[in-house]
Amino acid sequence: MSNQTENEKIKTGITINHEKKENSRKKIDIDFDWPNINLNNIVIGQYERKKLEEVYSKTLPNIQELEVYSGIITRISCKVVLVDIGFKAEGLIPISEFKENSSIKVGDELEVMVVKIDYKGQCILSYKKANMLRNWEKINESYNNSKVILGYVSARTKGGLIVEIFDIECFLPGSHINVKPVRDYDIYVGKTMEVKVVKINHKTKNVVVSHKVLIERDIEEQRKEMISKLDKGQVLEGKIKNILPYGAFVDLGGVDALLHITDMSWPHINHPTEIVQLEQELKFVVLGIDKEKNRVQLGLKQLQPHPWETLDKKLKEGNVVKGKVSVLADYGAFIEIIPGVEALLHISEMSWSSDLSSPQDFVQIGDELKAVILTIDRKERKMSLSVKQLTIDPWIDIINKYPVKSKHKGIIKKITNFGVFVELEKGISGIVYTNDLSWTKKIKHPSEFCNINSELEVIVLSVDVHTRKLNLGHKQLMENPWYKYEKLYVVNSIHNGIVSNTFDKGAYIKFSKDQTVEAFSPLRFLEKKDGSFLKKDDKSDFKIIEFNKDTKKIVVSHKSVYCNKNKNYHKHKKEKRVRNIKFERSTLGDIKGLAKLKEKIEKEKKK
């Protein structure tokens, strides 16, 4: 009975609680009619509600993640720092981010980055990330504007130093520490130095800086200032810094200047080391200044008297002088009369002979010779010489000395592709063209027939006094054998011969009676009866199928020798067949038949 009463009481209580909750919900619905709220007897409808929402949303800033905003510290606890950035809720920053900046206090203004906004509308902020972003902006600005930054060398690393700039670690390569090579990097650790950002890799977040470019800039400014004070003709002291084949670089105390090899010595030299040595201190004269390119040209020989001033004043045109060949050029040679005074010996004044193609054919560097002065100009410091004028012109009486058809002996001085030059006497040379060397031998190059400095007998073919040219011949010393060959090697005649040489297109044949003459046989005419071909050193009979005296050409055939009888036999049969034809009164059909027969016979003849 009692248990039943308790159960009923529980059920009654649940029912009462449920009714209370329902009444409270009804009460709330009555008290907060959202679509139609009555505040101070003002009824706000749906349109007014939207306007209020727009005004409310405009009062809050448009906060975005990973953006930097300015905020004010409102509270500092042992774990977090609350910062008001104008959002509907204050942002949180872990206190660990301010370990290095322990002086912060409520009311301080600082820049922060919005790391995340959670679903409740709470902002997670970061002071370090905002600071890092601003520092990277400063690095980029310094790079774009080529600004000089003060950095702290925090450590040494492989190949250089680590420099901290705006709390960002940057790399300073060893080659960019100083203009001179640095061996000990440790002396820079813990010091501050001015640097310039030279490279940024945004993907890897690497920054490369340089201290060397600032030193070079200072040196360049000092160089410009020093060069601006230099004057042409000024004498300065300097030290030889570097030597190259074309000259030397001189250190004038911060300014590098060029001393060209031609300005080292009045006499000709082959290399600067003949005059100067490294680390040698000398006096130099300023020859030229290029202020735009910051270049200075120096001279050393200009401090010494010019050799032309010491040249014998009695020297004049027509005087004979001695000298040594110092320089060779395409147009002649320079002869050093005294150290520093050179005169030009033009190629046309070297020899009366006209066969000189280059000065090397007449002189070499170091040769000593005598020459006569043609011109001398002391103001311009120029002199020209002649060697051939020391002897009488041998071409004056050339026609009487070397008349046409006269025979002489000479020395071969030069061999070219088209012939050989033969010296008959000093200053007189003639040319023997390749086709005038031999009547019978096929000569591709004159070197196959003769050698330099060998003696050759020649005959004068023609003389041209105006152009100073002698045309000589060698084969003309003997009778032209081709007049004899014309009668001997008649077309269709057969001769015994030997294959002297073979090649792709045929072979050369030498006749047994006269080994000096060669004939040519095309490859197809070398075929034997058995179908094989004649080879080198094979002997056989050959038939002359072509002879040309003017071009000195003989063409022979071995195949025509044994094919000749067969051809005569076929020819005889054709002629007999034609003779046996009985000609009667022709009809139109007969005429057509005869025409076909005639055409057939002509074709067989051609075969």
mmCIF file of N, CA, C and O in Angstrom, residues 307-316 319-321 337-338 341 373 376 378 383:
data_model
loop_
_atom_site.group_PDB
_atom_site.id
_atom_site.type_symbol
_atom_site.label_atom_id
_atom_site.label_comp_id
_atom_site.label_asym_id
_atom_site.label_seq_id
_atom_site.Cartn_x
_atom_site.Cartn_y
_atom_site.Cartn_z
ATOM 1 N N PRO A 307 114.483 58.694 -78.488
ATOM 2 C CA PRO A 307 115.672 58.296 -79.253
ATOM 3 C C PRO A 307 115.883 59.099 -80.526
ATOM 4 O O PRO A 307 117.014 59.237 -80.981
ATOM 5 N N TRP A 308 114.797 59.625 -81.086
ATOM 6 C CA TRP A 308 114.959 60.427 -82.305
ATOM 7 C C TRP A 308 115.779 61.686 -82.026
ATOM 8 O O TRP A 308 116.411 62.235 -82.933
ATOM 9 N N GLU A 309 115.719 62.149 -80.778
ATOM 10 C CA GLU A 309 116.491 63.347 -80.431
ATOM 11 C C GLU A 309 117.987 63.057 -80.384
ATOM 12 O O GLU A 309 118.813 63.968 -80.528
ATOM 13 N N THR A 310 118.333 61.786 -80.176
ATOM 14 C CA THR A 310 119.758 61.414 -80.138
ATOM 15 C C THR A 310 120.249 60.901 -81.491
ATOM 16 O O THR A 310 121.426 60.563 -81.629
ATOM 17 N N LEU A 311 119.352 60.803 -82.473
ATOM 18 C CA LEU A 311 119.736 60.323 -83.799
ATOM 19 C C LEU A 311 120.675 61.319 -84.468
ATOM 20 O O LEU A 311 120.512 62.542 -84.348
ATOM 21 N N ASP A 312 121.683 60.803 -85.167
ATOM 22 C CA ASP A 312 122.663 61.640 -85.858
ATOM 23 C C ASP A 312 121.956 62.635 -86.770
ATOM 24 O O ASP A 312 121.191 62.257 -87.664
ATOM 25 N N LYS A 313 122.191 63.904 -86.528
ATOM 26 C CA LYS A 313 121.512 64.958 -87.292
ATOM 27 C C LYS A 313 122.026 65.075 -88.718
ATOM 28 O O LYS A 313 121.432 65.742 -89.560
ATOM 29 N N LYS A 314 123.153 64.422 -88.990
ATOM 30 C CA LYS A 314 123.713 64.483 -90.343
ATOM 31 C C LYS A 314 123.058 63.472 -91.283
ATOM 32 O O LYS A 314 123.267 63.532 -92.496
ATOM 33 N N LEU A 315 122.299 62.527 -90.716
ATOM 34 C CA LEU A 315 121.651 61.534 -91.567
ATOM 35 C C LEU A 315 120.625 62.195 -92.480
ATOM 36 O O LEU A 315 119.835 63.043 -92.047
ATOM 37 N N LYS A 316 120.659 61.808 -93.766
ATOM 38 C CA LYS A 316 119.717 62.378 -94.733
ATOM 39 C C LYS A 316 119.384 61.322 -95.788
ATOM 40 O O LYS A 316 119.928 60.207 -95.780
ATOM 41 N N ASN A 319 121.661 58.319 -97.618
ATOM 42 C CA ASN A 319 122.691 57.724 -96.766
ATOM 43 C C ASN A 319 122.408 56.242 -96.545
ATOM 44 O O ASN A 319 121.253 55.817 -96.492
ATOM 45 N N VAL A 320 123.472 55.476 -96.391
ATOM 46 C CA VAL A 320 123.358 54.048 -96.123
ATOM 47 C C VAL A 320 123.491 53.830 -94.617
ATOM 48 O O VAL A 320 124.411 54.361 -93.981
ATOM 49 N N VAL A 321 122.545 53.035 -94.052
ATOM 50 C CA VAL A 321 122.548 52.759 -92.614
ATOM 51 C C VAL A 321 122.496 51.258 -92.397
ATOM 52 O O VAL A 321 122.099 50.493 -93.278
ATOM 53 N N ILE A 337 117.371 51.148 -86.308
ATOM 54 C CA ILE A 337 118.639 51.796 -86.638
ATOM 55 C C ILE A 337 119.477 51.981 -85.366
ATOM 56 O O ILE A 337 120.638 51.580 -85.300
ATOM 57 N N ILE A 338 118.860 52.605 -84.356
ATOM 58 C CA ILE A 338 119.414 52.683 -83.008
ATOM 59 C C ILE A 338 118.278 52.319 -82.059
ATOM 60 O O ILE A 338 117.112 52.339 -82.469
ATOM 61 N N VAL A 341 114.623 53.788 -82.458
ATOM 62 C CA VAL A 341 114.384 54.407 -83.771
ATOM 63 C C VAL A 341 114.242 53.292 -84.795
ATOM 64 O O VAL A 341 115.206 52.558 -85.067
ATOM 65 N N ILE A 373 118.532 55.191 -97.121
ATOM 66 C CA ILE A 373 117.399 55.989 -96.634
ATOM 67 C C ILE A 373 116.665 56.593 -97.826
ATOM 68 O O ILE A 373 117.250 57.347 -98.621
ATOM 69 N N ILE A 376 113.092 60.639 -94.762
ATOM 70 C CA ILE A 376 113.294 60.823 -93.320
ATOM 71 C C ILE A 376 112.545 62.078 -92.884
ATOM 72 O O ILE A 376 112.690 63.147 -93.498
ATOM 73 N N ARG A 378 111.906 64.049 -89.393
ATOM 74 C CA ARG A 378 112.251 64.118 -87.965
ATOM 75 C C ARG A 378 111.071 64.619 -87.129
ATOM 76 O O ARG A 378 110.955 64.269 -85.948
ATOM 77 N N MET A 383 110.797 57.125 -91.006
ATOM 78 C CA MET A 383 111.897 56.894 -91.939
ATOM 79 C C MET A 383 111.560 55.662 -92.771
ATOM 80 O O MET A 383 111.014 54.690 -92.264
#
